[in-house]
Amino acid sequence: VTIDAILLVGGEGTRLRPLTLTTPKPMLPVAGVPLVAHQLARARDAGIDHVVLATSYKAELFEAAFGDGSAMGLELEYVTEVEPLGTGGGIRNVLDRLRAAPEDPVAVFNGDVLSAHDLSEQIRVHVAGGAAVTLHLSEVSDPRAYGCVPTDPTGRVTDFLEKTPDPVTNRINAGCYVFRRAVIDSIPAGRPVSVERETFPALLAEGALLLGFLDAGYWLDLGTPEAFVQGSRDMVRGVIGSSALTGEPGDSLVLDGASVAPDAAVVGGSCVGVGARVGPGAVVDGSVLFAGAFVDAGATVRDSAVGRDAVVGTDALVEGAVLGDGAHLGSGNELLRGARLWPSAVIADRSLRFSPGP
Ligand code: GDD
Ligand code: MG
């Protein structure tokens, strides 16, 4: 018996610009492996063997990376929306690739989440409860950026409030669903549909059974630079595990072909990408260096992402910031507090500070 899954990877990842100008969010490296590779590994580990990727933005990069999926022990297919159809439209658009019978479960994943929840148990609860849809729920301290999902004491979903300023509970939609396949058939075809704003509220209004599956395991949406860097850091340290990783967890992960000077410090769950270099006396703490990035002598990079082939010049300070691919931050500069340097941008030596300096 095969279990189908759909992976939603068509979004533009706007909040993660400039990194997503060149790489779609689900392909960003988390502990050196594309984010979706971790999700595919989790799906496989839960017994799923056939995954359809619903692509749109930079669609071709997914198939180029994962092909037919056989290297991961999965069968992968790709369906591209020329105009993005939204989450519900993307799910409906792959219907003809599903092998599930009308009453069978189909797993659906947002493509930007790291989650350790028990997917097998979620599927079991869904089938046992005879639900139309079963939603993974997670508790977060600030629910306003998510779908707020109140339930009754039996776990039945009573409302779905997408990104409300006044959440009624801190239990949120964690972006992993189990649909009865027949419910996917009922989503209108050929136009944009949001499951969060249209499908779930309509199902609730009709009296359909939606169940919440609350799980206290690790969960993080990597939609912002801070969250992306944190997700990579957590995976390097083993706060969340992944069968897509081969090595052991540790304080840092230095990938093949990278070089770190003997007196440099790479710590705090940092990942140094393929072919990246860290120069003498430099400090890289809690950060992600993409492939080919270069942190020159004496520079400090904390809680930041340095894009492909980007350069942090000598003695520069980067903290809570992002350098796009190929960006060049000259010597002695400071890039702090949410600053974002666009791909290929060049900041001349000693020309940008957030403090009076020496
Ligand atoms: N195929 C396709 N087509 N995929 C899409 C489209 C589209 O038009 N739009 C978005 N996606 C994919 C994105 O690539 C991402 O993987 C996923 O759908 C969710 O989109 P986000 O843009 O990341 O949504 P969000 O984080 O603001 O909110 C969603 O996720 C939260 C949990 O992380 C919602 O589902 C919230 O209810 C939820 O709490
Ligand atoms: Mg998201």
GROMACS .gro file of C-alpha atoms and ligand atoms in nm, residues 6-15 24-26 35-36 39 53-57 62 79-81 83-91 93-94 109-113 135-136 143 145-149 160-163 172-177 192-197 200 219-223, ligand 1:
model
  110
    6ILE     CA    1   0.181   1.665  -0.129
    7LEU     CA    2   0.456   1.915  -0.052
    8LEU     CA    3   0.363   2.281  -0.102
    9VAL     CA    4   0.675   2.460  -0.222
   10GLY     CA    5   0.543   2.728  -0.457
   11GLY     CA    6   0.564   3.040  -0.239
   12GLU     CA    7   0.797   3.331  -0.310
   13GLY     CA    8   0.943   3.345   0.041
   14THR     CA    9   0.915   3.723   0.045
   15ARG     CA   10   1.009   3.762   0.412
   24PRO     CA   11   1.334   2.923  -0.319
   25LYS     CA   12   1.275   2.906   0.056
   26PRO     CA   13   1.230   2.527   0.072
   35LEU     CA   14   1.505   2.232   0.405
   36VAL     CA   15   1.269   2.011   0.202
   39GLN     CA   16   1.077   1.703   0.528
   53LEU     CA   17   0.578   1.861  -0.511
   54ALA     CA   18   0.344   2.150  -0.592
   55THR     CA   19   0.587   2.403  -0.736
   56SER     CA   20   0.560   2.750  -0.886
   57TYR     CA   21   0.833   3.002  -0.792
   62PHE     CA   22   1.340   2.126  -0.719
   79VAL     CA   23   0.349   1.975  -1.083
   80THR     CA   24   0.407   2.341  -1.163
   81GLU     CA   25   0.156   2.625  -1.132
   83GLU     CA   26   0.028   3.136  -1.194
   84PRO     CA   27   0.048   3.048  -0.824
   85LEU     CA   28  -0.278   2.889  -0.710
   86GLY     CA   29  -0.236   2.934  -0.336
   87THR     CA   30  -0.222   2.652  -0.083
   88GLY     CA   31  -0.562   2.500  -0.166
   89GLY     CA   32  -0.527   2.556  -0.539
   90GLY     CA   33  -0.185   2.392  -0.529
   91ILE     CA   34  -0.326   2.087  -0.350
   93ASN     CA   35  -0.389   2.100  -0.892
   94VAL     CA   36  -0.203   1.773  -0.820
  109PHE     CA   37   0.302   1.967   0.411
  110ASN     CA   38   0.389   2.334   0.400
  111GLY     CA   39   0.741   2.334   0.259
  112ASP     CA   40   0.903   2.569   0.510
  113VAL     CA   41   0.859   2.393   0.842
  135LEU     CA   42  -0.441   1.939   1.131
  136HIS     CA   43  -0.116   1.923   1.322
  143PRO     CA   44   0.017   3.311   1.754
  145ALA     CA   45   0.152   3.529   1.249
  146TYR     CA   46  -0.018   3.188   1.212
  147GLY     CA   47  -0.354   3.022   1.169
  148CYS     CA   48  -0.523   3.018   1.510
  149VAL     CA   49  -0.708   2.689   1.568
  160PHE     CA   50  -0.994   2.858   1.188
  161LEU     CA   51  -0.869   3.215   1.211
  162GLU     CA   52  -0.579   3.291   0.975
  163LYS     CA   53  -0.336   3.555   1.105
  172ILE     CA   54  -0.177   2.722   1.581
  173ASN     CA   55  -0.193   2.548   1.248
  174ALA     CA   56   0.151   2.391   1.216
  175GLY     CA   57   0.119   2.343   0.839
  176CYS     CA   58   0.089   1.964   0.815
  177TYR     CA   59  -0.250   1.817   0.726
  192PRO     CA   60  -0.644   3.039  -0.660
  193VAL     CA   61  -0.772   2.893  -0.333
  194SER     CA   62  -0.635   2.933   0.019
  195VAL     CA   63  -0.700   2.634   0.246
  196GLU     CA   64  -0.656   2.867   0.543
  197ARG     CA   65  -0.893   3.142   0.433
  200PHE     CA   66  -1.111   2.517   0.622
  219TRP     CA   67   0.832   2.294   1.557
  220LEU     CA   68   0.955   2.599   1.368
  221ASP     CA   69   0.838   2.787   1.058
  222LEU     CA   70   1.155   2.908   0.885
  223GLY     CA   71   0.983   3.201   0.714
  359GDD     N1   72   0.228   2.536  -0.476
  359GDD     C1   73   0.210   2.649  -0.407
  359GDD     N2   74   0.138   2.751  -0.465
  359GDD     N3   75   0.263   2.660  -0.283
  359GDD     C2   76   0.241   2.775  -0.216
  359GDD     C3   77   0.169   2.885  -0.269
  359GDD     C4   78   0.116   2.869  -0.402
  359GDD     O1   79   0.052   2.960  -0.457
  359GDD     N4   80   0.167   2.983  -0.177
  359GDD     C5   81   0.235   2.937  -0.070
  359GDD     N5   82   0.281   2.812  -0.093
  359GDD     C6   83   0.359   2.727  -0.002
  359GDD     C7   84   0.485   2.798   0.047
  359GDD     O2   85   0.595   2.766  -0.038
  359GDD     C8   86   0.502   2.737   0.186
  359GDD     O3   87   0.576   2.616   0.183
  359GDD     C9   88   0.360   2.703   0.229
  359GDD     O4   89   0.279   2.705   0.112
  359GDD    C10   90   0.304   2.803   0.333
  359GDD     O5   91   0.319   2.933   0.281
  359GDD     P1   92   0.379   3.050   0.372
  359GDD     O6   93   0.384   3.171   0.287
  359GDD     O7   94   0.502   3.006   0.440
  359GDD     O8   95   0.260   3.070   0.477
  359GDD     P2   96   0.267   3.124   0.626
  359GDD     O9   97   0.387   3.071   0.697
  359GDD    O10   98   0.248   3.270   0.624
  359GDD    O11   99   0.134   3.058   0.690
  359GDD    C11  100   0.105   2.921   0.674
  359GDD    O12  101   0.186   2.840   0.757
  359GDD    C12  102   0.170   2.860   0.898
  359GDD    C13  103   0.257   2.760   0.971
  359GDD    O13  104   0.389   2.772   0.934
  359GDD    C14  105  -0.042   2.900   0.707
  359GDD    O14  106  -0.076   2.767   0.673
  359GDD    C15  107  -0.070   2.927   0.856
  359GDD    O15  108  -0.204   2.894   0.888
  359GDD    C16  109   0.022   2.840   0.940
  359GDD    O16  110   0.003   2.870   1.080
   0.00000   0.00000   0.00000
